[in-house]
PDB file of C-alpha atoms and ligand atoms in Angstrom:
ATOM      1  CA  MET A  13       0.000   0.000   0.000  1.00  0.00           C
ATOM      2  CA  ASP A  14       1.384   3.384  -0.973  1.00  0.00           C
ATOM      3  CA  CYS A  15       0.845   5.067   2.389  1.00  0.00           C
ATOM      4  CA  ILE A  16       3.673   6.967   4.060  1.00  0.00           C
ATOM      5  CA  PHE A  17       2.360   6.274   7.564  1.00  0.00           C
ATOM      6  CA  CYS A  18       2.009   2.529   6.814  1.00  0.00           C
ATOM      7  CA  LYS A  19       5.679   2.647   5.794  1.00  0.00           C
ATOM      8  CA  ILE A  20       6.551   4.347   9.098  1.00  0.00           C
ATOM      9  CA  ILE A  21       4.637   1.578  10.927  1.00  0.00           C
ATOM     10  CA  GLU A  22       6.576  -1.120   9.010  1.00  0.00           C
ATOM     11  CA  GLY A  23       9.850   0.729   9.628  1.00  0.00           C
ATOM     12  CA  SER A  24      10.742   1.191   5.956  1.00  0.00           C
ATOM     13  CA  ILE A  25      10.614   4.982   6.505  1.00  0.00           C
ATOM     14  CA  PRO A  26      12.371   6.197   9.679  1.00  0.00           C
ATOM     15  CA  SER A  27      10.581   8.182  12.365  1.00  0.00           C
ATOM     16  CA  ALA A  28      11.276   9.536  15.831  1.00  0.00           C
ATOM     17  CA  LYS A  29       8.887   7.331  17.795  1.00  0.00           C
ATOM     18  CA  VAL A  30       7.721   8.374  21.243  1.00  0.00           C
ATOM     19  CA  PHE A  31       5.158   5.594  21.817  1.00  0.00           C
ATOM     20  CA  GLU A  32       4.288   2.198  20.358  1.00  0.00           C
ATOM     21  CA  ASN A  33       2.112  -0.755  21.233  1.00  0.00           C
ATOM     22  CA  ASP A  34       0.419  -3.480  19.160  1.00  0.00           C
ATOM     23  CA  ARG A  35      -2.236  -1.125  17.814  1.00  0.00           C
ATOM     24  CA  ILE A  36      -0.803   2.407  17.909  1.00  0.00           C
ATOM     25  CA  VAL A  37       2.358   4.317  17.016  1.00  0.00           C
ATOM     26  CA  ALA A  38       3.216   7.932  17.847  1.00  0.00           C
ATOM     27  CA  PHE A  39       6.148   9.857  16.400  1.00  0.00           C
ATOM     28  CA  ARG A  40       7.391  13.418  16.001  1.00  0.00           C
ATOM     29  CA  ASP A  41       5.989  15.411  13.089  1.00  0.00           C
ATOM     30  CA  ILE A  42       8.705  16.097  10.505  1.00  0.00           C
ATOM     31  CA  GLN A  43       7.564  19.730  10.173  1.00  0.00           C
ATOM     32  CA  PRO A  44       6.660  20.703  13.726  1.00  0.00           C
ATOM     33  CA  ALA A  45       4.087  23.474  14.126  1.00  0.00           C
ATOM     34  CA  ALA A  46       4.789  23.773  17.883  1.00  0.00           C
ATOM     35  CA  PRO A  47       7.685  22.877  20.234  1.00  0.00           C
ATOM     36  CA  VAL A  48       5.951  19.536  20.843  1.00  0.00           C
ATOM     37  CA  HIS A  49       4.219  18.124  17.743  1.00  0.00           C
ATOM     38  CA  ILE A  50       3.436  14.421  17.802  1.00  0.00           C
ATOM     39  CA  LEU A  51       1.340  12.363  15.391  1.00  0.00           C
ATOM     40  CA  ILE A  52      -0.630   9.529  16.975  1.00  0.00           C
ATOM     41  CA  ILE A  53      -1.813   6.909  14.506  1.00  0.00           C
ATOM     42  CA  PRO A  54      -3.537   3.514  14.536  1.00  0.00           C
ATOM     43  CA  LYS A  55      -1.551   0.686  12.917  1.00  0.00           C
ATOM     44  CA  LYS A  56      -4.787  -0.227  11.125  1.00  0.00           C
ATOM     45  CA  HIS A  57      -4.975   1.723   7.859  1.00  0.00           C
ATOM     46  CA  ILE A  58      -8.070   3.920   8.252  1.00  0.00           C
ATOM     47  CA  PRO A  59      -7.969   6.738   5.650  1.00  0.00           C
ATOM     48  CA  THR A  60     -10.029   9.395   7.445  1.00  0.00           C
ATOM     49  CA  MET A  61     -12.315   9.924  10.433  1.00  0.00           C
ATOM     50  CA  ASN A  62     -15.201   9.323   8.002  1.00  0.00           C
ATOM     51  CA  ASP A  63     -14.051   5.723   7.655  1.00  0.00           C
ATOM     52  CA  VAL A  64     -14.143   4.939  11.381  1.00  0.00           C
ATOM     53  CA  THR A  65     -16.854   2.416  12.312  1.00  0.00           C
ATOM     54  CA  ALA A  66     -18.278   1.144  15.590  1.00  0.00           C
ATOM     55  CA  GLU A  67     -15.781  -1.718  15.294  1.00  0.00           C
ATOM     56  CA  ASP A  68     -13.050   0.889  15.911  1.00  0.00           C
ATOM     57  CA  ASP A  69     -14.557   2.301  19.134  1.00  0.00           C
ATOM     58  CA  ALA A  70     -11.955   0.725  21.404  1.00  0.00           C
ATOM     59  CA  LEU A  71      -9.136   1.767  19.067  1.00  0.00           C
ATOM     60  CA  MET A  72     -10.347   5.388  19.041  1.00  0.00           C
ATOM     61  CA  ALA A  73     -10.496   5.412  22.831  1.00  0.00           C
ATOM     62  CA  GLU A  74      -6.968   4.010  22.896  1.00  0.00           C
ATOM     63  CA  LEU A  75      -5.692   6.772  20.583  1.00  0.00           C
ATOM     64  CA  PHE A  76      -6.942   9.379  23.061  1.00  0.00           C
ATOM     65  CA  ALA A  77      -5.500   7.413  25.988  1.00  0.00           C
ATOM     66  CA  ALA A  78      -2.136   7.396  24.183  1.00  0.00           C
ATOM     67  CA  ALA A  79      -2.441  11.166  23.644  1.00  0.00           C
ATOM     68  CA  ARG A  80      -2.998  11.715  27.382  1.00  0.00           C
ATOM     69  CA  GLN A  81      -0.070   9.466  28.290  1.00  0.00           C
ATOM     70  CA  ILE A  82       2.310  11.077  25.782  1.00  0.00           C
ATOM     71  CA  ALA A  83       1.307  14.574  26.931  1.00  0.00           C
ATOM     72  CA  ARG A  84       2.148  13.559  30.516  1.00  0.00           C
ATOM     73  CA  GLU A  85       5.427  11.920  29.522  1.00  0.00           C
ATOM     74  CA  LEU A  86       6.533  14.915  27.461  1.00  0.00           C
ATOM     75  CA  GLY A  87       5.668  17.283  30.299  1.00  0.00           C
ATOM     76  CA  ILE A  88       2.870  19.271  28.645  1.00  0.00           C
ATOM     77  CA  ALA A  89      -0.199  17.797  30.365  1.00  0.00           C
ATOM     78  CA  GLU A  90      -0.442  20.631  32.882  1.00  0.00           C
ATOM     79  CA  SER A  91       0.710  23.494  30.656  1.00  0.00           C
ATOM     80  CA  GLY A  92      -1.780  22.331  28.033  1.00  0.00           C
ATOM     81  CA  TYR A  93      -2.031  21.034  24.523  1.00  0.00           C
ATOM     82  CA  ARG A  94      -4.284  20.705  21.515  1.00  0.00           C
ATOM     83  CA  LEU A  95      -5.477  17.565  19.726  1.00  0.00           C
ATOM     84  CA  ILE A  96      -6.380  17.983  16.054  1.00  0.00           C
ATOM     85  CA  ASN A  97      -7.734  15.597  13.444  1.00  0.00           C
ATOM     86  CA  ASN A  98      -7.871  17.020   9.924  1.00  0.00           C
ATOM     87  CA  VAL A  99     -10.465  15.481   7.582  1.00  0.00           C
ATOM     88  CA  ASN A 100     -10.369  15.692   3.783  1.00  0.00           C
ATOM     89  CA  ALA A 101      -9.604  18.758   1.674  1.00  0.00           C
ATOM     90  CA  ASP A 102     -11.327  21.517   3.643  1.00  0.00           C
ATOM     91  CA  GLY A 103      -9.889  20.116   6.869  1.00  0.00           C
ATOM     92  CA  GLY A 104      -6.387  20.334   5.407  1.00  0.00           C
ATOM     93  CA  GLN A 105      -5.704  16.591   5.449  1.00  0.00           C
ATOM     94  CA  VAL A 106      -2.552  15.726   3.510  1.00  0.00           C
ATOM     95  CA  VAL A 107      -1.816  12.169   4.647  1.00  0.00           C
ATOM     96  CA  TYR A 108      -4.768   9.798   4.224  1.00  0.00           C
ATOM     97  CA  HIS A 109      -4.025   7.568   7.200  1.00  0.00           C
ATOM     98  CA  LEU A 110      -5.987   8.669  10.267  1.00  0.00           C
ATOM     99  CA  HIS A 111      -3.850  10.614  12.730  1.00  0.00           C
ATOM    100  CA  ILE A 112      -4.250  12.904  15.702  1.00  0.00           C
ATOM    101  CA  HIS A 113      -1.886  15.849  16.013  1.00  0.00           C
ATOM    102  CA  LEU A 114      -0.746  16.502  19.605  1.00  0.00           C
ATOM    103  CA  LEU A 115       0.533  20.080  19.815  1.00  0.00           C
ATOM    104  CA  GLY A 116       1.933  21.883  22.834  1.00  0.00           C
ATOM    105  CA  GLY A 117       4.961  23.282  24.576  1.00  0.00           C
ATOM    106  CA  ALA A 118       3.934  26.902  23.924  1.00  0.00           C
ATOM    107  CA  LYS A 119       0.796  29.010  23.964  1.00  0.00           C
ATOM    108  CA  LEU A 120      -1.089  28.049  20.805  1.00  0.00           C
ATOM    109  CA  HIS A 121      -3.003  30.635  18.819  1.00  0.00           C
ATOM    110  CA  GLY A 122      -5.617  30.352  16.127  1.00  0.00           C
ATOM    111  CA  LEU A 123      -8.745  28.254  15.654  1.00  0.00           C
ATOM    112  CA  ASN A 124     -10.766  29.516  18.607  1.00  0.00           C
ATOM    113  CA  GLY A 125      -8.974  32.886  18.559  1.00  0.00           C
ATOM    114  CA  ALA A 126      -7.520  32.461  22.046  1.00  0.00           C
TER     115      ALA A 126
HETATM  116  P1  AMP B 229      -2.375  16.323   7.888  1.00  0.00           P
HETATM  117  O1  AMP B 229      -2.264  17.630   7.152  1.00  0.00           O
HETATM  118  O2  AMP B 229      -3.324  16.379   9.055  1.00  0.00           O
HETATM  119  O3  AMP B 229      -2.654  15.172   6.944  1.00  0.00           O
HETATM  120  O4  AMP B 229      -0.967  16.100   8.552  1.00  0.00           O
HETATM  121  C1  AMP B 229       0.057  15.314   7.992  1.00  0.00           C
HETATM  122  C2  AMP B 229       1.298  15.585   8.817  1.00  0.00           C
HETATM  123  O5  AMP B 229       2.233  14.563   8.542  1.00  0.00           O
HETATM  124  C3  AMP B 229       1.976  16.921   8.516  1.00  0.00           C
HETATM  125  O6  AMP B 229       2.014  17.705   9.714  1.00  0.00           O
HETATM  126  C4  AMP B 229       3.382  16.499   8.053  1.00  0.00           C
HETATM  127  O7  AMP B 229       4.393  17.375   8.496  1.00  0.00           O
HETATM  128  C5  AMP B 229       3.511  15.117   8.667  1.00  0.00           C
HETATM  129  N1  AMP B 229       4.429  14.225   7.984  1.00  0.00           N
HETATM  130  C6  AMP B 229       4.467  13.911   6.666  1.00  0.00           C
HETATM  131  N2  AMP B 229       5.438  13.031   6.410  1.00  0.00           N
HETATM  132  C7  AMP B 229       6.031  12.743   7.595  1.00  0.00           C
HETATM  133  C8  AMP B 229       7.104  11.890   8.003  1.00  0.00           C
HETATM  134  N3  AMP B 229       7.772  11.129   7.131  1.00  0.00           N
HETATM  135  N4  AMP B 229       7.444  11.864   9.309  1.00  0.00           N
HETATM  136  C9  AMP B 229       6.783  12.621  10.214  1.00  0.00           C
HETATM  137  N5  AMP B 229       5.753  13.437   9.899  1.00  0.00           N
HETATM  138  C10 AMP B 229       5.382  13.511   8.613  1.00  0.00           C
END
């Protein structure tokens, strides 16, 4: 499958991993938009949030659990962070393998205008 994140999961493309278990991998974004910018992805190839089904409920919960754990481990749980999932063209999705962006390490601006 010609998917860059599937290649990262297989190890044929290198990544700076910060978390891995049997179902999930998390690694540093190659073009960080904040001091901490991690991508959290399921090993199952799901193209977008639109393709998630009830069968994936436990996996989705586990992605958010991984996000909480990584935020704690990287020391940004208390200072704060943002979780983003981009969907399709208007959402700005570039890689069609479901992923959650974990952003933090500085005051984030935009979106809600804060
Ligand atoms: P999105 O626009 O939500 O699809 O986000 C895709 C993200 O993947 C972007 O923030 C890219 O910088 C990131 N990205 C693309 N290729 C790689 C890679 N090889 N390693 C790490 N991050 C990547």
